[in-house]
mmCIF file of C-alpha atoms in Angstrom:
data_model
loop_
_atom_site.group_PDB
_atom_site.id
_atom_site.type_symbol
_atom_site.label_atom_id
_atom_site.label_comp_id
_atom_site.label_asym_id
_atom_site.label_seq_id
_atom_site.Cartn_x
_atom_site.Cartn_y
_atom_site.Cartn_z
ATOM 1 C CA MET S 1 -194.723 113.403 -231.080
ATOM 2 C CA ASN S 2 -192.109 110.728 -230.499
ATOM 3 C CA LYS S 3 -189.450 112.253 -228.264
ATOM 4 C CA PHE S 4 -188.973 113.176 -224.640
ATOM 5 C CA GLY S 5 -188.219 116.868 -224.360
ATOM 6 C CA VAL S 6 -186.678 119.201 -221.814
ATOM 7 C CA GLN S 7 -188.073 118.763 -218.324
ATOM 8 C CA TYR S 8 -186.105 120.730 -215.804
ATOM 9 C CA LEU S 9 -183.279 123.228 -215.541
ATOM 10 C CA ASN S 10 -181.160 123.953 -212.493
ATOM 11 C CA GLU S 11 -178.620 126.644 -211.730
ATOM 12 C CA ALA S 12 -175.575 124.507 -212.521
ATOM 13 C CA LEU S 13 -177.101 123.381 -215.790
ATOM 14 C CA GLU S 14 -178.109 126.940 -216.642
ATOM 15 C CA LYS S 15 -174.513 128.124 -216.217
ATOM 16 C CA GLU S 16 -173.254 125.269 -218.364
ATOM 17 C CA LEU S 17 -175.718 126.065 -221.125
ATOM 18 C CA ARG S 18 -174.762 129.734 -221.025
ATOM 19 C CA LYS S 19 -171.179 128.694 -221.746
ATOM 20 C CA LYS S 20 -172.433 126.829 -224.777
ATOM 21 C CA VAL S 21 -174.526 129.867 -225.831
ATOM 22 C CA CYS S 22 -177.613 127.668 -225.827
ATOM 23 C CA ILE S 23 -179.927 129.946 -223.870
ATOM 24 C CA SER S 24 -180.357 133.606 -223.114
ATOM 25 C CA ASP S 25 -180.900 135.196 -219.712
ATOM 26 C CA LEU S 26 -183.824 133.148 -218.407
ATOM 27 C CA ARG S 27 -184.147 135.137 -215.204
ATOM 28 C CA ALA S 28 -185.057 138.308 -217.097
ATOM 29 C CA GLU S 29 -187.273 136.585 -219.662
ATOM 30 C CA ASN S 30 -189.258 134.632 -217.109
ATOM 31 C CA LYS S 31 -189.927 137.388 -214.592
ATOM 32 C CA GLU S 32 -193.703 137.041 -214.887
ATOM 33 C CA ILE S 33 -193.558 133.288 -214.382
ATOM 34 C CA ARG S 34 -191.485 133.795 -211.262
ATOM 35 C CA LYS S 35 -194.121 136.260 -209.994
ATOM 36 C CA THR S 36 -196.743 133.528 -210.169
ATOM 37 C CA LEU S 37 -194.511 131.213 -208.171
ATOM 38 C CA LYS S 38 -194.011 133.917 -205.527
ATOM 39 C CA LYS S 39 -197.768 134.462 -205.270
ATOM 40 C CA PHE S 40 -198.152 130.721 -204.808
ATOM 41 C CA GLN S 41 -195.668 130.869 -201.921
ATOM 42 C CA GLN S 42 -197.441 133.864 -200.409
ATOM 43 C CA GLY S 43 -200.718 131.971 -200.343
ATOM 44 C CA TYR S 44 -199.171 129.004 -198.565
ATOM 45 C CA THR S 45 -197.437 131.331 -196.106
ATOM 46 C CA LYS S 46 -200.549 133.331 -195.170
ATOM 47 C CA ARG S 47 -202.962 130.363 -195.190
ATOM 48 C CA ASN S 48 -205.920 132.750 -195.178
ATOM 49 C CA LEU S 49 -208.912 130.573 -196.019
ATOM 50 C CA GLU S 50 -211.032 133.651 -196.710
ATOM 51 C CA GLU S 51 -208.714 134.468 -199.629
ATOM 52 C CA ILE S 52 -208.556 131.006 -201.163
ATOM 53 C CA ASP S 53 -210.999 131.770 -203.997
ATOM 54 C CA SER S 54 -209.101 134.869 -205.105
ATOM 55 C CA PHE S 55 -205.870 132.856 -204.771
ATOM 56 C CA MET S 56 -207.248 130.204 -207.121
ATOM 57 C CA LYS S 57 -208.236 132.795 -209.745
ATOM 58 C CA LYS S 58 -204.788 134.396 -209.697
ATOM 59 C CA ILE S 59 -202.727 131.210 -209.678
ATOM 60 C CA PHE S 60 -204.590 128.471 -211.571
ATOM 61 C CA ILE S 61 -206.165 127.955 -214.970
ATOM 62 C CA ASP S 62 -209.908 127.511 -214.394
ATOM 63 C CA SER S 63 -210.324 124.167 -216.131
ATOM 64 C CA HIS S 64 -211.449 120.580 -215.626
ATOM 65 C CA GLU S 65 -207.926 119.636 -216.754
ATOM 66 C CA THR S 66 -206.093 121.542 -214.000
ATOM 67 C CA SER S 67 -204.484 119.093 -211.589
ATOM 68 C CA ILE S 68 -202.191 118.589 -208.597
ATOM 69 C CA LEU S 69 -200.343 115.450 -207.571
ATOM 70 C CA GLY S 70 -199.489 115.540 -203.879
ATOM 71 C CA THR S 71 -196.951 113.627 -201.822
ATOM 72 C CA GLY S 72 -199.189 110.873 -200.474
ATOM 73 C CA THR S 73 -201.496 108.182 -201.746
ATOM 74 C CA GLY S 74 -204.896 109.609 -202.610
ATOM 75 C CA GLU S 75 -203.580 113.128 -203.196
ATOM 76 C CA LEU S 76 -204.488 113.245 -206.869
ATOM 77 C CA ALA S 77 -206.646 116.311 -207.508
ATOM 78 C CA LEU S 78 -208.216 116.416 -210.976
ATOM 79 C CA GLY S 79 -210.136 119.516 -211.970
ATOM 80 C CA ILE S 80 -210.179 122.991 -210.468
ATOM 81 C CA ASP S 81 -212.671 122.074 -207.709
ATOM 82 C CA GLU S 82 -210.560 119.187 -206.415
ATOM 83 C CA VAL S 83 -207.435 121.335 -206.655
ATOM 84 C CA ARG S 84 -209.123 123.950 -204.473
ATOM 85 C CA ASN S 85 -210.064 121.316 -201.894
ATOM 86 C CA LEU S 86 -206.526 119.942 -201.774
ATOM 87 C CA ILE S 87 -205.047 123.410 -201.266
ATOM 88 C CA GLU S 88 -207.577 124.149 -198.535
ATOM 89 C CA ASP S 89 -206.511 120.964 -196.736
ATOM 90 C CA ASP S 90 -202.852 121.933 -197.167
ATOM 91 C CA TRP S 91 -203.474 125.320 -195.594
ATOM 92 C CA LYS S 92 -205.325 123.727 -192.684
ATOM 93 C CA TYR S 93 -203.161 120.729 -191.934
ATOM 94 C CA TRP S 94 -199.816 120.659 -193.794
ATOM 95 C CA GLY S 95 -196.527 121.958 -192.424
ATOM 96 C CA ASP S 96 -194.882 125.297 -193.190
ATOM 97 C CA ILE S 97 -193.788 125.356 -196.836
ATOM 98 C CA ASN S 98 -190.838 127.356 -198.085
ATOM 99 C CA ILE S 99 -190.215 127.383 -201.845
ATOM 100 C CA ASP S 100 -187.059 128.724 -203.479
ATOM 101 C CA CYS S 101 -188.719 131.128 -205.912
ATOM 102 C CA GLU S 102 -185.606 133.128 -206.795
ATOM 103 C CA ASN S 103 -183.671 130.107 -208.025
ATOM 104 C CA ALA S 104 -186.586 128.333 -209.673
ATOM 105 C CA ASN S 105 -185.627 126.711 -212.946
ATOM 106 C CA ILE S 106 -187.859 127.768 -215.818
ATOM 107 C CA SER S 107 -188.110 126.700 -219.438
ATOM 108 C CA ARG S 108 -190.623 127.945 -221.958
ATOM 109 C CA PHE S 109 -191.989 127.108 -225.386
ATOM 110 C CA GLU S 110 -194.403 129.694 -226.782
ATOM 111 C CA ASP S 111 -197.363 129.888 -224.336
ATOM 112 C CA VAL S 112 -196.328 126.864 -222.262
ATOM 113 C CA ALA S 113 -193.780 126.992 -219.437
ATOM 114 C CA TRP S 114 -192.478 124.369 -217.063
ATOM 115 C CA VAL S 115 -190.847 125.113 -213.749
ATOM 116 C CA SER S 116 -189.052 123.150 -211.055
ATOM 117 C CA THR S 117 -187.563 124.245 -207.779
ATOM 118 C CA LYS S 118 -186.567 123.016 -204.360
ATOM 119 C CA GLY S 119 -187.977 123.868 -200.982
ATOM 120 C CA SER S 120 -188.830 122.444 -197.600
ATOM 121 C CA VAL S 121 -191.726 121.517 -195.337
ATOM 122 C CA LYS S 122 -191.339 122.217 -191.626
ATOM 123 C CA TYR S 123 -193.245 120.400 -188.917
ATOM 124 C CA ILE S 124 -193.117 121.116 -185.195
ATOM 125 C CA PHE S 125 -194.072 118.347 -182.769
ATOM 126 C CA GLU S 126 -194.567 119.013 -179.064
ATOM 127 C CA ASP S 127 -194.098 116.198 -176.564
ATOM 128 C CA THR S 128 -197.167 116.614 -174.365
ATOM 129 C CA LEU S 129 -199.166 114.310 -172.116
ATOM 130 C CA GLU S 130 -202.027 114.571 -174.576
ATOM 131 C CA ARG S 131 -199.788 113.305 -177.381
ATOM 132 C CA TYR S 132 -198.717 110.274 -175.342
ATOM 133 C CA ASP S 133 -202.334 109.561 -174.416
ATOM 134 C CA ASN S 134 -203.085 109.581 -178.136
ATOM 135 C CA TYR S 135 -200.231 107.131 -178.720
ATOM 136 C CA LEU S 136 -201.720 104.748 -176.143
ATOM 137 C CA SER S 137 -205.196 105.060 -177.647
ATOM 138 C CA PHE S 138 -203.775 104.392 -181.099
ATOM 139 C CA ILE S 139 -202.033 101.208 -179.901
ATOM 140 C CA LYS S 140 -205.183 99.956 -178.138
ATOM 141 C CA ASP S 141 -207.265 100.567 -181.260
ATOM 142 C CA LYS S 142 -204.830 98.628 -183.435
ATOM 143 C CA VAL S 143 -204.573 95.736 -180.974
ATOM 144 C CA HIS S 144 -208.358 95.283 -181.082
ATOM 145 C CA ASP S 145 -208.676 95.825 -184.843
ATOM 146 C CA ASP S 146 -209.842 92.484 -186.251
ATOM 147 C CA THR S 147 -209.023 93.528 -189.817
ATOM 148 C CA LEU S 148 -205.263 93.570 -189.070
ATOM 149 C CA THR S 149 -202.939 90.581 -188.973
ATOM 150 C CA PRO S 150 -200.699 90.047 -185.918
ATOM 151 C CA LYS S 151 -197.711 91.182 -187.975
ATOM 152 C CA GLN S 152 -199.487 94.410 -188.938
ATOM 153 C CA LYS S 153 -200.391 95.086 -185.309
ATOM 154 C CA VAL S 154 -196.774 94.633 -184.203
ATOM 155 C CA THR S 155 -195.634 96.932 -187.016
ATOM 156 C CA TYR S 156 -197.963 99.682 -185.815
ATOM 157 C CA ILE S 157 -196.809 99.296 -182.206
ATOM 158 C CA ASN S 158 -193.139 99.440 -183.218
ATOM 159 C CA TRP S 159 -193.844 102.565 -185.253
ATOM 160 C CA ILE S 160 -195.411 104.341 -182.268
ATOM 161 C CA LEU S 161 -192.563 103.265 -179.987
ATOM 162 C CA ALA S 162 -190.078 104.661 -182.489
ATOM 163 C CA LEU S 163 -191.898 108.004 -182.354
ATOM 164 C CA THR S 164 -191.515 108.157 -178.586
ATOM 165 C CA TYR S 165 -187.737 107.711 -178.887
ATOM 166 C CA HIS S 166 -187.565 111.058 -180.667
ATOM 167 C CA GLN S 167 -188.550 112.963 -177.535
ATOM 168 C CA ARG S 168 -186.386 116.014 -176.795
ATOM 169 C CA LEU S 169 -185.481 117.482 -173.415
ATOM 170 C CA GLN S 170 -187.003 120.811 -174.414
ATOM 171 C CA GLY S 171 -190.287 119.058 -175.194
ATOM 172 C CA LYS S 172 -190.404 120.179 -178.821
ATOM 173 C CA ARG S 173 -189.119 118.665 -182.051
ATOM 174 C CA GLU S 174 -188.721 120.494 -185.327
ATOM 175 C CA TYR S 175 -188.422 118.559 -188.574
ATOM 176 C CA LEU S 176 -187.460 119.965 -191.945
ATOM 177 C CA TRP S 177 -188.211 117.748 -194.941
ATOM 178 C CA PRO S 178 -186.825 118.517 -198.405
ATOM 179 C CA LEU S 179 -189.548 119.346 -200.899
ATOM 180 C CA GLY S 180 -189.602 119.387 -204.667
ATOM 181 C CA LEU S 181 -192.130 121.367 -206.683
ATOM 182 C CA SER S 182 -192.553 121.126 -210.427
ATOM 183 C CA GLY S 183 -195.328 122.238 -212.697
ATOM 184 C CA VAL S 184 -196.646 123.428 -216.010
ATOM 185 C CA LEU S 185 -197.977 126.946 -216.579
ATOM 186 C CA LEU S 186 -199.965 128.409 -219.457
ATOM 187 C CA ARG S 187 -200.175 132.008 -220.544
ATOM 188 C CA ASP S 188 -203.673 133.279 -219.755
ATOM 189 C CA LYS S 189 -203.955 136.669 -221.444
ATOM 190 C CA ASP S 190 -201.230 138.705 -219.720
ATOM 191 C CA ARG S 191 -200.655 136.280 -216.823
ATOM 192 C CA TRP S 192 -198.986 132.923 -216.337
ATOM 193 C CA LYS S 193 -201.082 130.411 -214.387
ATOM 194 C CA PHE S 194 -200.545 126.833 -213.273
ATOM 195 C CA LYS S 195 -202.204 124.010 -215.166
ATOM 196 C CA HIS S 196 -200.433 121.249 -213.286
ATOM 197 C CA ILE S 197 -198.393 121.027 -210.071
ATOM 198 C CA LYS S 198 -196.514 118.121 -208.592
ATOM 199 C CA PHE S 199 -195.212 118.071 -205.014
ATOM 200 C CA SER S 200 -192.545 115.504 -204.170
ATOM 201 C CA ILE S 201 -190.694 114.501 -201.025
ATOM 202 C CA PRO S 202 -187.768 112.039 -201.240
ATOM 203 C CA ARG S 203 -188.667 108.842 -199.431
ATOM 204 C CA ALA S 204 -186.232 106.580 -197.627
ATOM 205 C CA ASN S 205 -188.856 103.939 -196.896
ATOM 206 C CA PHE S 206 -191.877 102.269 -198.397
ATOM 207 C CA PRO S 207 -195.049 104.237 -199.202
ATOM 208 C CA ASP S 208 -198.040 104.126 -196.869
ATOM 209 C CA GLU S 209 -199.905 101.405 -198.732
ATOM 210 C CA ARG S 210 -196.904 99.062 -198.444
ATOM 211 C CA PHE S 211 -195.681 99.978 -194.959
ATOM 212 C CA GLU S 212 -199.078 99.898 -193.302
ATOM 213 C CA ASN S 213 -200.725 97.467 -195.701
ATOM 214 C CA SER S 214 -204.093 97.982 -194.042
ATOM 215 C CA LYS S 215 -207.468 98.201 -195.708
ATOM 216 C CA GLN S 216 -207.542 101.986 -195.310
ATOM 217 C CA TYR S 217 -204.378 102.491 -197.334
ATOM 218 C CA THR S 218 -204.905 99.767 -199.905
ATOM 219 C CA ASP S 219 -208.392 101.145 -200.560
ATOM 220 C CA SER S 220 -206.923 104.630 -201.008
ATOM 221 C CA TYR S 221 -204.303 103.200 -203.357
ATOM 222 C CA ASN S 222 -206.911 101.424 -205.486
ATOM 223 C CA GLU S 223 -209.243 104.424 -205.495
ATOM 224 C CA GLN S 224 -206.473 106.625 -206.865
ATOM 225 C CA ASN S 225 -205.762 104.164 -209.676
ATOM 226 C CA ASN S 226 -209.453 103.935 -210.535
ATOM 227 C CA LYS S 227 -209.718 107.707 -210.486
ATOM 228 C CA ALA S 228 -206.899 108.032 -213.012
ATOM 229 C CA ASN S 229 -208.483 105.349 -215.193
ATOM 230 C CA GLU S 230 -211.874 107.072 -215.199
ATOM 231 C CA TYR S 231 -210.570 110.615 -215.736
ATOM 232 C CA LYS S 232 -212.550 111.679 -218.798
ATOM 233 C CA TYR S 233 -210.312 114.646 -219.626
ATOM 234 C CA ASN S 234 -207.223 112.462 -219.879
ATOM 235 C CA GLN S 235 -205.456 113.280 -223.155
ATOM 236 C CA ILE S 236 -202.983 110.435 -223.151
ATOM 237 C CA THR S 237 -202.933 108.867 -226.607
ATOM 238 C CA PRO S 238 -202.126 105.372 -227.885
ATOM 239 C CA GLN S 239 -199.026 106.908 -229.468
ATOM 240 C CA ILE S 240 -197.734 108.158 -226.098
ATOM 241 C CA LYS S 241 -198.547 104.837 -224.441
ATOM 242 C CA GLU S 242 -196.620 102.953 -227.103
ATOM 243 C CA LEU S 243 -193.671 105.316 -226.701
ATOM 244 C CA LEU S 244 -193.668 104.745 -222.925
ATOM 245 C CA LYS S 245 -193.910 100.976 -223.374
ATOM 246 C CA SER S 246 -191.028 101.054 -225.811
ATOM 247 C CA PHE S 247 -189.034 103.238 -223.406
ATOM 248 C CA GLN S 248 -189.686 100.723 -220.627
ATOM 249 C CA VAL S 249 -188.312 97.870 -222.733
ATOM 250 C CA ASP S 250 -185.402 99.653 -224.420
ATOM 251 C CA ILE S 251 -184.122 101.861 -221.582
ATOM 252 C CA LEU S 252 -185.479 100.644 -218.252
ATOM 253 C CA GLY S 253 -185.432 96.971 -219.109
ATOM 254 C CA ILE S 254 -181.844 96.368 -220.250
ATOM 255 C CA GLU S 255 -178.214 96.919 -219.314
ATOM 256 C CA ASP S 256 -175.441 98.533 -221.383
ATOM 257 C CA ILE S 257 -177.638 101.168 -223.004
ATOM 258 C CA THR S 258 -176.077 102.855 -226.024
ATOM 259 C CA LYS S 259 -176.110 106.540 -226.925
ATOM 260 C CA GLU S 260 -178.023 105.665 -230.075
ATOM 261 C CA MET S 261 -180.781 104.205 -227.938
ATOM 262 C CA ILE S 262 -180.945 107.362 -225.811
ATOM 263 C CA GLU S 263 -181.168 109.493 -228.968
ATOM 264 C CA LYS S 264 -184.175 107.437 -230.018
ATOM 265 C CA TYR S 265 -186.145 108.894 -227.101
ATOM 266 C CA PHE S 266 -184.601 112.279 -226.273
ATOM 267 C CA VAL S 267 -184.505 115.328 -228.525
ATOM 268 C CA LYS S 268 -180.795 115.865 -229.051
ATOM 269 C CA SER S 269 -181.134 119.369 -230.509
ATOM 270 C CA LYS S 270 -183.164 120.610 -227.499
ATOM 271 C CA ILE S 271 -180.461 119.846 -224.876
ATOM 272 C CA PRO S 272 -182.576 117.254 -223.007
ATOM 273 C CA TYR S 273 -182.153 116.828 -219.296
ATOM 274 C CA ILE S 274 -183.616 114.774 -216.474
ATOM 275 C CA ILE S 275 -183.692 114.657 -212.684
ATOM 276 C CA GLY S 276 -182.861 111.303 -211.141
ATOM 277 C CA HIS S 277 -184.746 109.679 -208.284
ATOM 278 C CA GLU S 278 -182.244 111.064 -205.762
ATOM 279 C CA ASN S 279 -182.384 114.590 -207.206
ATOM 280 C CA GLN S 280 -179.290 114.202 -209.394
ATOM 281 C CA TRP S 281 -179.226 116.345 -212.531
ATOM 282 C CA TYR S 282 -178.150 115.029 -215.930
ATOM 283 C CA TYR S 283 -178.188 117.010 -219.168
ATOM 284 C CA GLY S 284 -177.362 116.113 -222.729
ATOM 285 C CA ILE S 285 -177.291 112.699 -224.364
ATOM 286 C CA ASP S 286 -173.985 111.652 -222.774
ATOM 287 C CA GLN S 287 -175.018 112.334 -219.179
ATOM 288 C CA ILE S 288 -178.483 110.849 -219.648
ATOM 289 C CA ASN S 289 -176.825 107.745 -221.048
ATOM 290 C CA GLU S 290 -174.508 107.690 -218.021
ATOM 291 C CA PHE S 291 -177.452 107.978 -215.633
ATOM 292 C CA PHE S 292 -179.390 105.038 -217.034
ATOM 293 C CA ASN S 293 -176.313 102.822 -217.304
ATOM 294 C CA LYS S 294 -175.220 103.364 -213.714
ATOM 295 C CA SER S 295 -178.717 103.100 -212.207
ATOM 296 C CA ASP S 296 -178.524 99.337 -211.726
ATOM 297 C CA LYS S 297 -180.458 99.581 -208.461
ATOM 298 C CA PHE S 298 -183.178 101.732 -209.997
ATOM 299 C CA ASN S 299 -185.737 98.996 -210.609
ATOM 300 C CA VAL S 300 -188.658 100.766 -212.258
ATOM 301 C CA ASN S 301 -191.802 99.627 -213.993
ATOM 302 C CA LEU S 302 -193.876 102.376 -215.566
ATOM 303 C CA ASP S 303 -197.528 102.238 -214.577
ATOM 304 C CA ILE S 304 -198.687 103.266 -218.021
ATOM 305 C CA GLU S 305 -202.291 102.218 -217.527
ATOM 306 C CA HIS S 306 -202.746 104.763 -214.729
ATOM 307 C CA SER S 307 -201.025 107.648 -216.498
ATOM 308 C CA ILE S 308 -202.679 110.971 -217.226
ATOM 309 C CA ALA S 309 -201.715 113.577 -219.801
ATOM 310 C CA SER S 310 -202.670 117.039 -221.015
ATOM 311 C CA THR S 311 -201.784 118.848 -224.226
ATOM 312 C CA SER S 312 -201.311 122.476 -225.228
ATOM 313 C CA GLY S 313 -200.122 123.191 -228.735
ATOM 314 C CA GLU S 314 -197.034 121.105 -229.472
ATOM 315 C CA ILE S 315 -196.396 120.296 -225.806
ATOM 316 C CA THR S 316 -197.842 117.333 -223.914
ATOM 317 C CA TRP S 317 -197.068 116.678 -220.262
ATOM 318 C CA GLN S 318 -197.656 113.256 -218.821
ATOM 319 C CA GLU S 319 -197.667 111.925 -215.276
ATOM 320 C CA ASN S 320 -197.135 108.366 -214.161
ATOM 321 C CA ILE S 321 -199.056 108.191 -210.893
ATOM 322 C CA LYS S 322 -196.775 105.479 -209.535
ATOM 323 C CA MET S 323 -193.870 103.341 -210.666
ATOM 324 C CA GLY S 324 -192.241 100.268 -209.207
ATOM 325 C CA PRO S 325 -192.197 99.206 -205.545
ATOM 326 C CA TYR S 326 -191.355 102.604 -204.044
ATOM 327 C CA HIS S 327 -194.259 104.725 -205.291
ATOM 328 C CA ILE S 328 -191.955 106.826 -207.484
ATOM 329 C CA THR S 329 -193.700 109.131 -209.927
ATOM 330 C CA MET S 330 -192.434 110.308 -213.291
ATOM 331 C CA GLN S 331 -193.358 113.559 -214.988
ATOM 332 C CA THR S 332 -192.496 113.842 -218.672
ATOM 333 C CA LEU S 333 -192.783 116.549 -221.293
ATOM 334 C CA PHE S 334 -193.175 115.556 -224.917
ATOM 335 C CA ILE S 335 -192.350 117.859 -227.818
ATOM 336 C CA ALA S 336 -193.958 117.146 -231.169
ATOM 337 C CA THR S 337 -191.250 116.456 -233.769
#
């Protein structure tokens, strides 16, 4: 197991691969996998808490290794019970999710499948007197919070003032954030169920623990790292860690990367492909090489010590909980070679 394998597949890439006669009709072959994704969407649309247990049985592998990585610090759910709790919170408090199930990109190797797709999260904010009273209460609380520095207090106040500038004449604001969803599914008898899901939202600013820099967020940040460290079902191996360390030095740590260096880490015969940090798609050795050589502003350090992994057959999927200063995460699939 010494190569990065295929991670994602999008519509443009699928068409290109069809031209090269590299794949067959994935839409027909992966009908059952797409059904699972649609059921996942249905659950998030209905948000019926009375049906959450039946939803979990239909959608997820019942295992201590089942996991979800959410969009914020502290949203690392390890084990089926924590996954259930996270989904329950999503249904209660998160915005309206819309996932593109029809155009989901699916790849499969025996009884393991990985899927990625785009979507959105919609929030509606109403400008009410109650909301502005809450803003004032928030500012007063922060001003009198002895655990905050003067700079942190001013930052909070500026943040609240910025929110008030978004007021609309109609008294209601609707926001639509782009959402990414990727995951790994396993065949469970005659059904495909999720073993791992990752939600992602592109960020234009610093993560909570850096922007707010308060005890609440730094504690959450540290708790998540400790949780990953103590996860007893983590299947990351010294071999994978060494591969990631080598990848950090050879690919992320230098300029003028050669194709030969890319081939050292990506399975050439499997048509490898990656998604960049701004949702760009690159497939094949040449384009992957192009991506890493032009990403001079992509300053990344892999947080290998807080990585988690799970294995099924010849496939291992690994998640870096955070990387670098912008709380980027990296999901990788390894194929044993």
